[in-house]
PDB file of C-alpha atoms in Angstrom:
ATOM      1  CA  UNK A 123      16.555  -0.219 -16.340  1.00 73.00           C
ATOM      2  CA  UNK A 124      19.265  -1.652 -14.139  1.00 90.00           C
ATOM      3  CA  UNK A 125      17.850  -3.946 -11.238  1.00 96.00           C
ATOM      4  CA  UNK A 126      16.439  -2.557  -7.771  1.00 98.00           C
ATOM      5  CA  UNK A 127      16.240  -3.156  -4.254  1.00 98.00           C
ATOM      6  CA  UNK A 128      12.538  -3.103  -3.530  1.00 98.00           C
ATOM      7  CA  UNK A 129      11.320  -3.088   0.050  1.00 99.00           C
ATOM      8  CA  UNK A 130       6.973  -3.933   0.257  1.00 99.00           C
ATOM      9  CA  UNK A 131       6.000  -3.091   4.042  1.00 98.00           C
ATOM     10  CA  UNK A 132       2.606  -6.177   4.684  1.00 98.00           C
ATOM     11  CA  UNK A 133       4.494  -7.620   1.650  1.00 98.00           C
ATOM     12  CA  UNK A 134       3.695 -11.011   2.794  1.00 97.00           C
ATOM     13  CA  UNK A 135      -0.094 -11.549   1.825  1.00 95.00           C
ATOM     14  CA  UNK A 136      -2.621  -9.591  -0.308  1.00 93.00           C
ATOM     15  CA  UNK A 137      -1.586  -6.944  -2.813  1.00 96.00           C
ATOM     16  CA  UNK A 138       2.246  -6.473  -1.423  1.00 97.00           C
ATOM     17  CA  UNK A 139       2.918 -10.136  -2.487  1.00 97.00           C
ATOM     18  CA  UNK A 140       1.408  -9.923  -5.854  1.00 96.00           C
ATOM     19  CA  UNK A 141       3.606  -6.632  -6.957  1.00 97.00           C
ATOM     20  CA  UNK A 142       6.890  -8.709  -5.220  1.00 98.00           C
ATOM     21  CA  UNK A 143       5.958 -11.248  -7.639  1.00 97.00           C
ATOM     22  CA  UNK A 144       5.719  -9.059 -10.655  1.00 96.00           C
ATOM     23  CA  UNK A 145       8.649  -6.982  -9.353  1.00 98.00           C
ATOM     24  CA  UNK A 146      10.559  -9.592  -8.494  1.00 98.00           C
ATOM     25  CA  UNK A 147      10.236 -11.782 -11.648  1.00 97.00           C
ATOM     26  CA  UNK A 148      11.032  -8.318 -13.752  1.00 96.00           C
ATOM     27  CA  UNK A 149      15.005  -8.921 -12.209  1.00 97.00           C
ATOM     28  CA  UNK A 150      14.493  -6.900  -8.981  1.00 98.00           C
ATOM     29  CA  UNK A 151      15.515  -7.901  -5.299  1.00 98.00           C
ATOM     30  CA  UNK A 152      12.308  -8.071  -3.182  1.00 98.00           C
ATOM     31  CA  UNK A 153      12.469  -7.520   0.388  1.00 98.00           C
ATOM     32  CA  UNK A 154       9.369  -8.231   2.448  1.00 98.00           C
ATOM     33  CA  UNK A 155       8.909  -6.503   5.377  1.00 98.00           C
ATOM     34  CA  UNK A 156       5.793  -7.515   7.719  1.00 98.00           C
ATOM     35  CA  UNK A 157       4.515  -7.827  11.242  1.00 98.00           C
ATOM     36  CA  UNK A 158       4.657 -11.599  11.211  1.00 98.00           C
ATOM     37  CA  UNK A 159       7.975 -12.772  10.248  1.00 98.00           C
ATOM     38  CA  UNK A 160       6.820 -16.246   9.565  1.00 98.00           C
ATOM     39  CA  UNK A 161       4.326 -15.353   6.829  1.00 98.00           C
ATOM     40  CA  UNK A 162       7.377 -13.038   5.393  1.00 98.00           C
ATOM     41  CA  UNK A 163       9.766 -15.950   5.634  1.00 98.00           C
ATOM     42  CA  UNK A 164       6.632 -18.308   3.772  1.00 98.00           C
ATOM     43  CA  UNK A 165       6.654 -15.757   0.942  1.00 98.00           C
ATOM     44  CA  UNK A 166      10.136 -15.268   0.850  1.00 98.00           C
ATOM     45  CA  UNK A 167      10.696 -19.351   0.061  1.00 98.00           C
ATOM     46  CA  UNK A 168       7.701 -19.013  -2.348  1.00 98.00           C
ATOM     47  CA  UNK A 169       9.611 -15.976  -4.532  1.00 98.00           C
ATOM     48  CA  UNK A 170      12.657 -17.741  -4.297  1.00 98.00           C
ATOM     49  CA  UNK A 171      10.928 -21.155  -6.321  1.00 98.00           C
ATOM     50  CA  UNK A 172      10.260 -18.486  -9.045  1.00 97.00           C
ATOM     51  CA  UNK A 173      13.969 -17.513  -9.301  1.00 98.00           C
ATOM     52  CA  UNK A 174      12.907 -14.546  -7.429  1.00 98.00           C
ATOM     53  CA  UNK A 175      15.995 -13.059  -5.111  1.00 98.00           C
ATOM     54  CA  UNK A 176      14.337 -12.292  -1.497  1.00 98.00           C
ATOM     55  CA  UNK A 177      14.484 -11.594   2.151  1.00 98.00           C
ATOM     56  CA  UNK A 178      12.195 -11.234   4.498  1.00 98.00           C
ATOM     57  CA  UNK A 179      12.600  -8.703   7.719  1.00 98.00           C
ATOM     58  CA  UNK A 180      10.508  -7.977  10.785  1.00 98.00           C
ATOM     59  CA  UNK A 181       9.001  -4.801  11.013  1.00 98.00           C
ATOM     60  CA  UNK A 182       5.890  -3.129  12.754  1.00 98.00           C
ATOM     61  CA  UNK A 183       5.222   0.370  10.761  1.00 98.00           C
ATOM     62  CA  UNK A 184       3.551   1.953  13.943  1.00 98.00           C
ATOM     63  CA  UNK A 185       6.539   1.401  15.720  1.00 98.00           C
ATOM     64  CA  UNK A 186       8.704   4.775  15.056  1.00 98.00           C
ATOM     65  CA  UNK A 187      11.964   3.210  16.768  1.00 98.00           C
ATOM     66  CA  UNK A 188      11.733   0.319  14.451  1.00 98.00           C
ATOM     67  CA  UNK A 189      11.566   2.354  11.146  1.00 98.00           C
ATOM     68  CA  UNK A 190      14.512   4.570  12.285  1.00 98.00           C
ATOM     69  CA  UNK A 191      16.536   1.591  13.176  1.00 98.00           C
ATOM     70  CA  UNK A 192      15.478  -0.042   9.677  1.00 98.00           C
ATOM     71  CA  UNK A 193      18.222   1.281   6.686  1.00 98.00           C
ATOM     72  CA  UNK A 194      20.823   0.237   9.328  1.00 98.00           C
ATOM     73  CA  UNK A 195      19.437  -3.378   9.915  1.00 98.00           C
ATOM     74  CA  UNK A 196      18.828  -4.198   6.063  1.00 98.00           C
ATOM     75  CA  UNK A 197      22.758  -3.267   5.245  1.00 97.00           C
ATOM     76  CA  UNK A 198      24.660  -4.140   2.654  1.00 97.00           C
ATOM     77  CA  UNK A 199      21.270  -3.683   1.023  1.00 97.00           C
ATOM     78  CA  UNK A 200      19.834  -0.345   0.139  1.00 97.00           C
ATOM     79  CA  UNK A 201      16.509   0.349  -1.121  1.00 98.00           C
ATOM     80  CA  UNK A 202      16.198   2.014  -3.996  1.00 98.00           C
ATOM     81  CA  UNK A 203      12.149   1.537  -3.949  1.00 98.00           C
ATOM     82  CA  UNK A 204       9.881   2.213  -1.301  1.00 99.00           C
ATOM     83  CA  UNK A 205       6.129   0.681  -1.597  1.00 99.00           C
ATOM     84  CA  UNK A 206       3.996   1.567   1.251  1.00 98.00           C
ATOM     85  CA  UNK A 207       1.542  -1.045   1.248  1.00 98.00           C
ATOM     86  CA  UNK A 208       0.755  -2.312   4.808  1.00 97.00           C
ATOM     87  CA  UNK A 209      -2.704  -1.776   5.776  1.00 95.00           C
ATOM     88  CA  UNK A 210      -5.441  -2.803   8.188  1.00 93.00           C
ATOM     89  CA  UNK A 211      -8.898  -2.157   8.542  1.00 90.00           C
ATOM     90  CA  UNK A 212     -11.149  -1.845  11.121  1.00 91.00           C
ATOM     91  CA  UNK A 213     -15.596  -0.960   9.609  1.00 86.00           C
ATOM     92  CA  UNK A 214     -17.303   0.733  12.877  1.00 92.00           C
ATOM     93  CA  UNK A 215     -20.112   3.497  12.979  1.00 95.00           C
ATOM     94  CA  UNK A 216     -17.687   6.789  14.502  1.00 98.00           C
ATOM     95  CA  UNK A 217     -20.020   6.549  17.751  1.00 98.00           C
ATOM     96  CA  UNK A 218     -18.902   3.075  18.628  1.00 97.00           C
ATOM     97  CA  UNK A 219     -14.846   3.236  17.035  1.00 98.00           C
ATOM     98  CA  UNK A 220     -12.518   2.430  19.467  1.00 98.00           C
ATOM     99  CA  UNK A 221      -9.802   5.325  20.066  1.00 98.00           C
ATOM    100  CA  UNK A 222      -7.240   3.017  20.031  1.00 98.00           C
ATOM    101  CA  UNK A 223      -8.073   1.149  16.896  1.00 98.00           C
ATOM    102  CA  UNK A 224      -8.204   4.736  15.227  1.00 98.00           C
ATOM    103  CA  UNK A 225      -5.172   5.711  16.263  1.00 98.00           C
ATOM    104  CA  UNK A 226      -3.633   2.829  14.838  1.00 98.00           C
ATOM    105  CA  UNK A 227      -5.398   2.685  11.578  1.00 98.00           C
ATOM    106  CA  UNK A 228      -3.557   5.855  11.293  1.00 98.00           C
ATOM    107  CA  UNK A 229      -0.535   4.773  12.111  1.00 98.00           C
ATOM    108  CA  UNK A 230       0.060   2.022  10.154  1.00 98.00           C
ATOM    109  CA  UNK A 231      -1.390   3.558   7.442  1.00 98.00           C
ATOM    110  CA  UNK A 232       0.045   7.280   7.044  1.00 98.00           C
ATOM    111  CA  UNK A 233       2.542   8.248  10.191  1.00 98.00           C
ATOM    112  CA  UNK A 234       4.303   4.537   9.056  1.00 98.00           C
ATOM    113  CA  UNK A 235       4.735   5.802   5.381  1.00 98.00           C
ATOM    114  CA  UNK A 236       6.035   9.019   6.283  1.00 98.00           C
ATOM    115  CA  UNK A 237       8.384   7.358   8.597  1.00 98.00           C
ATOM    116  CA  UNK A 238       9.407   5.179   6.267  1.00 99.00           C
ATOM    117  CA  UNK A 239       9.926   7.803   3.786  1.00 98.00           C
ATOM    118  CA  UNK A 240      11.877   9.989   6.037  1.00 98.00           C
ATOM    119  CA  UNK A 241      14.487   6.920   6.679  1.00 98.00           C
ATOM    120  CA  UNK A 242      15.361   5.974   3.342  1.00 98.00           C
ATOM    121  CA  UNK A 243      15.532   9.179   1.644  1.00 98.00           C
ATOM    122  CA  UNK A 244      19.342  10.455   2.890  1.00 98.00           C
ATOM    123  CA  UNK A 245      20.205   7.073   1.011  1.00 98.00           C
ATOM    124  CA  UNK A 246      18.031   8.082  -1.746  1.00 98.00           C
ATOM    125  CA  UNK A 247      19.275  11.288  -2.337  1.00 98.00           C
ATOM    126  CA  UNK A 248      22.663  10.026  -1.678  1.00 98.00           C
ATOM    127  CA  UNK A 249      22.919   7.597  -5.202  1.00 97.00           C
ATOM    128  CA  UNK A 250      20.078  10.182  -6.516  1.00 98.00           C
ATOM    129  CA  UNK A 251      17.664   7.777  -7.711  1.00 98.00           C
ATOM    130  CA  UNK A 252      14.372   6.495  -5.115  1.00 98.00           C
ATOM    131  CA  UNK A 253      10.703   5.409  -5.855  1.00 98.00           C
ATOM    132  CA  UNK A 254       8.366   5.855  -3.462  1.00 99.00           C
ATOM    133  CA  UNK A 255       4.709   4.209  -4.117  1.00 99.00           C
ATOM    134  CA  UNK A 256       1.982   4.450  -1.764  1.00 98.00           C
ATOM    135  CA  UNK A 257      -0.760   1.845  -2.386  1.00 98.00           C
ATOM    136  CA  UNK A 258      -4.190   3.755  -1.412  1.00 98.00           C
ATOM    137  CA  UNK A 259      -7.469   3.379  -2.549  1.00 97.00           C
ATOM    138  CA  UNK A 260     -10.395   4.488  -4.221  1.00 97.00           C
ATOM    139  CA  UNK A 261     -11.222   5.972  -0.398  1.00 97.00           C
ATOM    140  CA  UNK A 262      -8.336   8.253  -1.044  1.00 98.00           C
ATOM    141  CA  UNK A 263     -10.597   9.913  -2.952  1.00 98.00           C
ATOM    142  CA  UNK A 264     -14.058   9.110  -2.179  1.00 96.00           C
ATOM    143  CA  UNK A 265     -15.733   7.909   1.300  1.00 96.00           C
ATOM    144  CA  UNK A 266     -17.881   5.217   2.739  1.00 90.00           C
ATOM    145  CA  UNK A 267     -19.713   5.385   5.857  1.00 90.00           C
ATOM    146  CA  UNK A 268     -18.119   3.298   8.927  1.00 90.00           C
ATOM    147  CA  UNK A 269     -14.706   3.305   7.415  1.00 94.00           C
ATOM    148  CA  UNK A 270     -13.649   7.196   9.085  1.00 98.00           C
ATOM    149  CA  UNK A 271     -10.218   5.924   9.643  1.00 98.00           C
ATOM    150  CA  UNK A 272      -9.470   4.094   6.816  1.00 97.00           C
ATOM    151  CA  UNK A 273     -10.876   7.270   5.190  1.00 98.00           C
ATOM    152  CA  UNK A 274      -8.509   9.726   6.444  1.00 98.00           C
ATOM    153  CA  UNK A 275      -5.670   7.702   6.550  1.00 98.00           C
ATOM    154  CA  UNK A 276      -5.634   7.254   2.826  1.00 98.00           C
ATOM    155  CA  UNK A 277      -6.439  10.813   1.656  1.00 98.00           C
ATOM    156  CA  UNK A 278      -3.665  11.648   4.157  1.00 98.00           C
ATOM    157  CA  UNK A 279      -1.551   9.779   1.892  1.00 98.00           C
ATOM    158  CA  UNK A 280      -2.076  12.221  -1.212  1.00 98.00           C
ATOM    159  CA  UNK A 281      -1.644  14.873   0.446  1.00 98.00           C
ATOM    160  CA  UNK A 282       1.334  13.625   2.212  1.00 98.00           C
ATOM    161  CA  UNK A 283       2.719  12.794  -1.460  1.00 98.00           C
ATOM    162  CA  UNK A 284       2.720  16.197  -2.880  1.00 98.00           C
ATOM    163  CA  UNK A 285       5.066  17.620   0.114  1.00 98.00           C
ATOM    164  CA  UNK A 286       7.601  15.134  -0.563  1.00 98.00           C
ATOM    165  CA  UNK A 287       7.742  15.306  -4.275  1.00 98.00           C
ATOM    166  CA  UNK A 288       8.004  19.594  -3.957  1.00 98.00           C
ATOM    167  CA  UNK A 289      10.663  18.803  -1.483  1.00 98.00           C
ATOM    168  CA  UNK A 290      12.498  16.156  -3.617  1.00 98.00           C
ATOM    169  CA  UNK A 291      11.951  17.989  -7.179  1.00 98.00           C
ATOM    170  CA  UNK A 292      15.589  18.707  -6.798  1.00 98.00           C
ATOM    171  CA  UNK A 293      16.667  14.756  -7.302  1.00 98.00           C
ATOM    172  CA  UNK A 294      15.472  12.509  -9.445  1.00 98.00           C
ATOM    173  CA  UNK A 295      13.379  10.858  -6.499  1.00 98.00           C
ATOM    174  CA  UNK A 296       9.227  10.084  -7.105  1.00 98.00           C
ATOM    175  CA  UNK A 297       6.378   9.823  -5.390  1.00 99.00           C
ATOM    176  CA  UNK A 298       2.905   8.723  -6.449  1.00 99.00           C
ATOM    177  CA  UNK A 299       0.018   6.868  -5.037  1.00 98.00           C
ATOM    178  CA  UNK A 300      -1.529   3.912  -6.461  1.00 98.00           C
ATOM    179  CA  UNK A 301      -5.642   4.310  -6.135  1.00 98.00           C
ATOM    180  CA  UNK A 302      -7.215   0.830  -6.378  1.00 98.00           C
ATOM    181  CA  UNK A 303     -10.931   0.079  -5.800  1.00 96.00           C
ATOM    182  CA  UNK A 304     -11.681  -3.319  -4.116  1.00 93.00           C
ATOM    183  CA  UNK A 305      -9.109  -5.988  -4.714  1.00 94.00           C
ATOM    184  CA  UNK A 306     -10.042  -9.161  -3.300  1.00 86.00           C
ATOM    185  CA  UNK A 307      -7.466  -9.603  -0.916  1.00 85.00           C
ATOM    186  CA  UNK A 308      -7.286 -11.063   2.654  1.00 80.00           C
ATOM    187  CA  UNK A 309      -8.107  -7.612   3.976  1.00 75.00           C
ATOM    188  CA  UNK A 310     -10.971  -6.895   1.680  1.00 84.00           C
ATOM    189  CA  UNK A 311     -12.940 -10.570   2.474  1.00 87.00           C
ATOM    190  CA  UNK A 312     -12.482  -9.615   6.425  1.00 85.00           C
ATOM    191  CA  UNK A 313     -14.302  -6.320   5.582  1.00 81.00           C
ATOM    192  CA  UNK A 314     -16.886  -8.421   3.512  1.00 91.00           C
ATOM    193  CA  UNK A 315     -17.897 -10.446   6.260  1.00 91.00           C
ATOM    194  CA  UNK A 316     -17.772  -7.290   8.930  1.00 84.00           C
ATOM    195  CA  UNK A 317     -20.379  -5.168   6.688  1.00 84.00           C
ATOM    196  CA  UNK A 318     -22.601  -8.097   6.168  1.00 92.00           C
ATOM    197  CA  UNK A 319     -23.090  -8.419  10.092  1.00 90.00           C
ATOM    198  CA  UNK A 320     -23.607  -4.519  10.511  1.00 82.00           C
ATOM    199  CA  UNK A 321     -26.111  -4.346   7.561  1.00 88.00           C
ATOM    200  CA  UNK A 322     -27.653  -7.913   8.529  1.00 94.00           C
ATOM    201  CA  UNK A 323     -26.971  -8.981   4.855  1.00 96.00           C
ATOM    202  CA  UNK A 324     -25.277 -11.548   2.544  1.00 95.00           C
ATOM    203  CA  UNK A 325     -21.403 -11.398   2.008  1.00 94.00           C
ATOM    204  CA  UNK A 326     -22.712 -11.623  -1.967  1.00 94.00           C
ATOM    205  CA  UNK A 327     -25.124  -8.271  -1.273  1.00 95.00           C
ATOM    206  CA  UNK A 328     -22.252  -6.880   0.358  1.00 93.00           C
ATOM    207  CA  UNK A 329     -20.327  -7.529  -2.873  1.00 94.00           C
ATOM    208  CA  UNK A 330     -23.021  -6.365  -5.471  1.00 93.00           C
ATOM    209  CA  UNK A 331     -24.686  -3.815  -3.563  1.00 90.00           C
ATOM    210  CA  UNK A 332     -22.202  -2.029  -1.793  1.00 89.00           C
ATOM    211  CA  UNK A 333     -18.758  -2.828  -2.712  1.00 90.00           C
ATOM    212  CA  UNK A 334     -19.352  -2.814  -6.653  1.00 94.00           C
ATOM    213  CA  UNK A 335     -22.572  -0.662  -6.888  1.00 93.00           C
ATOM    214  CA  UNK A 336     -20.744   2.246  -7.591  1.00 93.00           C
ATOM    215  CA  UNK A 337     -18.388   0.913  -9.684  1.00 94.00           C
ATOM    216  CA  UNK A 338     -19.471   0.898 -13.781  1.00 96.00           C
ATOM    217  CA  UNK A 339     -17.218  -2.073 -14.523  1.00 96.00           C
ATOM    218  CA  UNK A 340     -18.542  -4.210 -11.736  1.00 95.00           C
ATOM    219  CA  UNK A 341     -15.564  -6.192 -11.229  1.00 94.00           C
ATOM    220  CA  UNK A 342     -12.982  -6.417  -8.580  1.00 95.00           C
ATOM    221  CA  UNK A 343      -9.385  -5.068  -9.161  1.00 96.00           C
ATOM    222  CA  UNK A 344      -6.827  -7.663 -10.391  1.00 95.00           C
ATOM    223  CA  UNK A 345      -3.442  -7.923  -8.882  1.00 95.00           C
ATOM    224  CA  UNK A 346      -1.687  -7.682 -12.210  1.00 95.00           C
ATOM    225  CA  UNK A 347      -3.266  -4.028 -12.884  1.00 97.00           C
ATOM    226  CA  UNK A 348      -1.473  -2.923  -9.725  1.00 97.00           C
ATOM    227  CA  UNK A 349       1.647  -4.946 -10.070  1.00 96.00           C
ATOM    228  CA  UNK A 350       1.708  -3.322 -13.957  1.00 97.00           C
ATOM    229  CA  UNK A 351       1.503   0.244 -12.709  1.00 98.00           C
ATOM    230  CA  UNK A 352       4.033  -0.254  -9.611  1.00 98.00           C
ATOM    231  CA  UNK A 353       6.077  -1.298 -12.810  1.00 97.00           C
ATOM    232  CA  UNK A 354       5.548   1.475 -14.629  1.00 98.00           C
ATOM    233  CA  UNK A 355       6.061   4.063 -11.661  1.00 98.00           C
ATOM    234  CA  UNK A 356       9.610   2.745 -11.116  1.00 97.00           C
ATOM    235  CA  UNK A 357      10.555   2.990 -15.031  1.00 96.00           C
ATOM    236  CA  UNK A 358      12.936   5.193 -16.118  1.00 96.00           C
ATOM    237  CA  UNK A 359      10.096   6.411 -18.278  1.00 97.00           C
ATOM    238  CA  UNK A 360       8.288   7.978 -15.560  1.00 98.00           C
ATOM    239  CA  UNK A 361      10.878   9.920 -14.114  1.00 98.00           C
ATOM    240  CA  UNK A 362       9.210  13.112 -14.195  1.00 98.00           C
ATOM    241  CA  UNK A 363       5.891  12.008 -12.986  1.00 98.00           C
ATOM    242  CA  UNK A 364       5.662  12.653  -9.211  1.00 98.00           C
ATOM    243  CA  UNK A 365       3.250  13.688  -6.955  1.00 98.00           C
ATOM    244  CA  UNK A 366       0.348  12.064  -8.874  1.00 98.00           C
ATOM    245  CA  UNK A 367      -2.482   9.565  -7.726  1.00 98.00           C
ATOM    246  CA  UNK A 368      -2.832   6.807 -10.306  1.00 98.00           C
ATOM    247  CA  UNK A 369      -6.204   6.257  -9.792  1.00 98.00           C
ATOM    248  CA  UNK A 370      -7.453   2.164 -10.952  1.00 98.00           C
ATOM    249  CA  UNK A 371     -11.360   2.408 -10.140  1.00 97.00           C
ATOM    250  CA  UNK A 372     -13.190   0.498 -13.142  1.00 97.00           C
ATOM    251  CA  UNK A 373     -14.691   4.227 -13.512  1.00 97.00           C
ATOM    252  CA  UNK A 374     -16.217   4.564 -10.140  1.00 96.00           C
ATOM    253  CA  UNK A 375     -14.792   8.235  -9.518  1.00 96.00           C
ATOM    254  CA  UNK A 376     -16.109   9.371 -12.736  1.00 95.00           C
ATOM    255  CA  UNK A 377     -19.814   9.914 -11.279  1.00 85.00           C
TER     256      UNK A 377
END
């Protein structure tokens, strides 16, 4: 397929960086959007060693005046893929959860995609080709206790998926959501270290017992599984599959 504009929202660290990589090495332009603009601009000159074309943009996804404002700021480019990747976590029993820290887990992680999605598909429909790939999680789908936000924010995102692909079956515009159980990213060691201080526990028991227990394959996602199915979503080849949750668990969600 001919090469695409890509835009990764937290595309600087973690799992965002490692599909720009793979993305971006496949011929496509990357363009990392993240709430520090430094770290973007650090990734940005890292891509761009590989041969990678890149640029790096400012952008808060709870901020609803900045994601309006956002086609217009990244002209000449238009994005012809959409990965909604930013996250944040926050591991609290419900009782002692800060409202405020709720409400933004939700933000960032489910009113920011569907803002996101609502700006760049008049452009989309316009050249009648888009991609949009939500990165969730295995808690899409399943739960954990002291994660409630986190929790509803991601199976938010599947059901937020469905709408827009019945709303879009009229263009050849996708939507899907990438499932992932643990990945060892930046994100996922800061939740490490927060459930081994509420369980009093080892960050390795937090690893074997809770993390993995469940998991039949024991082992932690790699970033080349995700980066390979991100690939795959965008394909030609997959032009008819919308809607769907691509679900990369090492088997977990099969008990």
């Amino acid at each position: 397929m001919s090469a695409k504009t890509v835009l990764i929202t937290g595309g600087a660290s973690g799992i965002g960086l490692g599909i720009a990589q793979q993305l971006g090495s496949a011929g496509h332009t990357i363009i990392i959007a993240d709430l520090n603009l430094t770290a973007a601009q650090s990734s940005v000159k890292m891509l761009e060693t590989q041969g990678i074309k890149a640029l790096a943009i400012e952008l808060d996804v709870s901020q609803a005046i900045q994601i309006a404002s956002l086609p217009a700021r990244l002209l000449p480019h238009k994005v012809d893929v959409l990965i909604n990747n930013a996250g944040i976590q926050h591991v609290s029993r419900l009782e002692d959860f800060p409202a405020d820290k709720w409400q933004l887990l939700i933000n960032i992680m489910l009113v920011g995609p569907a803002l996101l999605t609502q700006a760049f598909l008049p452009s989309m429909r316009e050249q009648n080709f888009g991609r949009i790939i939500n990165i969730g999680s295995v808690h899409s789908l399943i739960a954990s206790p002291f994660k409630s936000a986190y929790v509803a924010a991601k199976h938010g995102l599947l059901g937020f998926a469905k709408t827009v692909a019945l709303e879009t079956g009229d263009c050849n515009i996708t939507i899907n959501t990438i499932c992932p159980a643990y990945v060892k990213t930046p994100l996922v060691e800061k939740q490490i270290a927060a459930q081994a201080l509420e369980h009093g526990i080892s960050n390795d028991e937090v690893i074997n017992k809770i993390m993995l227990e469940p998991m039949p394959k024991k082992a932690f996602i790699e970033m080349d599984e995700l980066a390979a199915t991100a690939a795959f979503l965008i394909a030609d080849s997959a032009r008819n599959i919308t809607a769907q949750t691509l679900v990369i668990d090492g088997g977990w969600t099969a008990r």
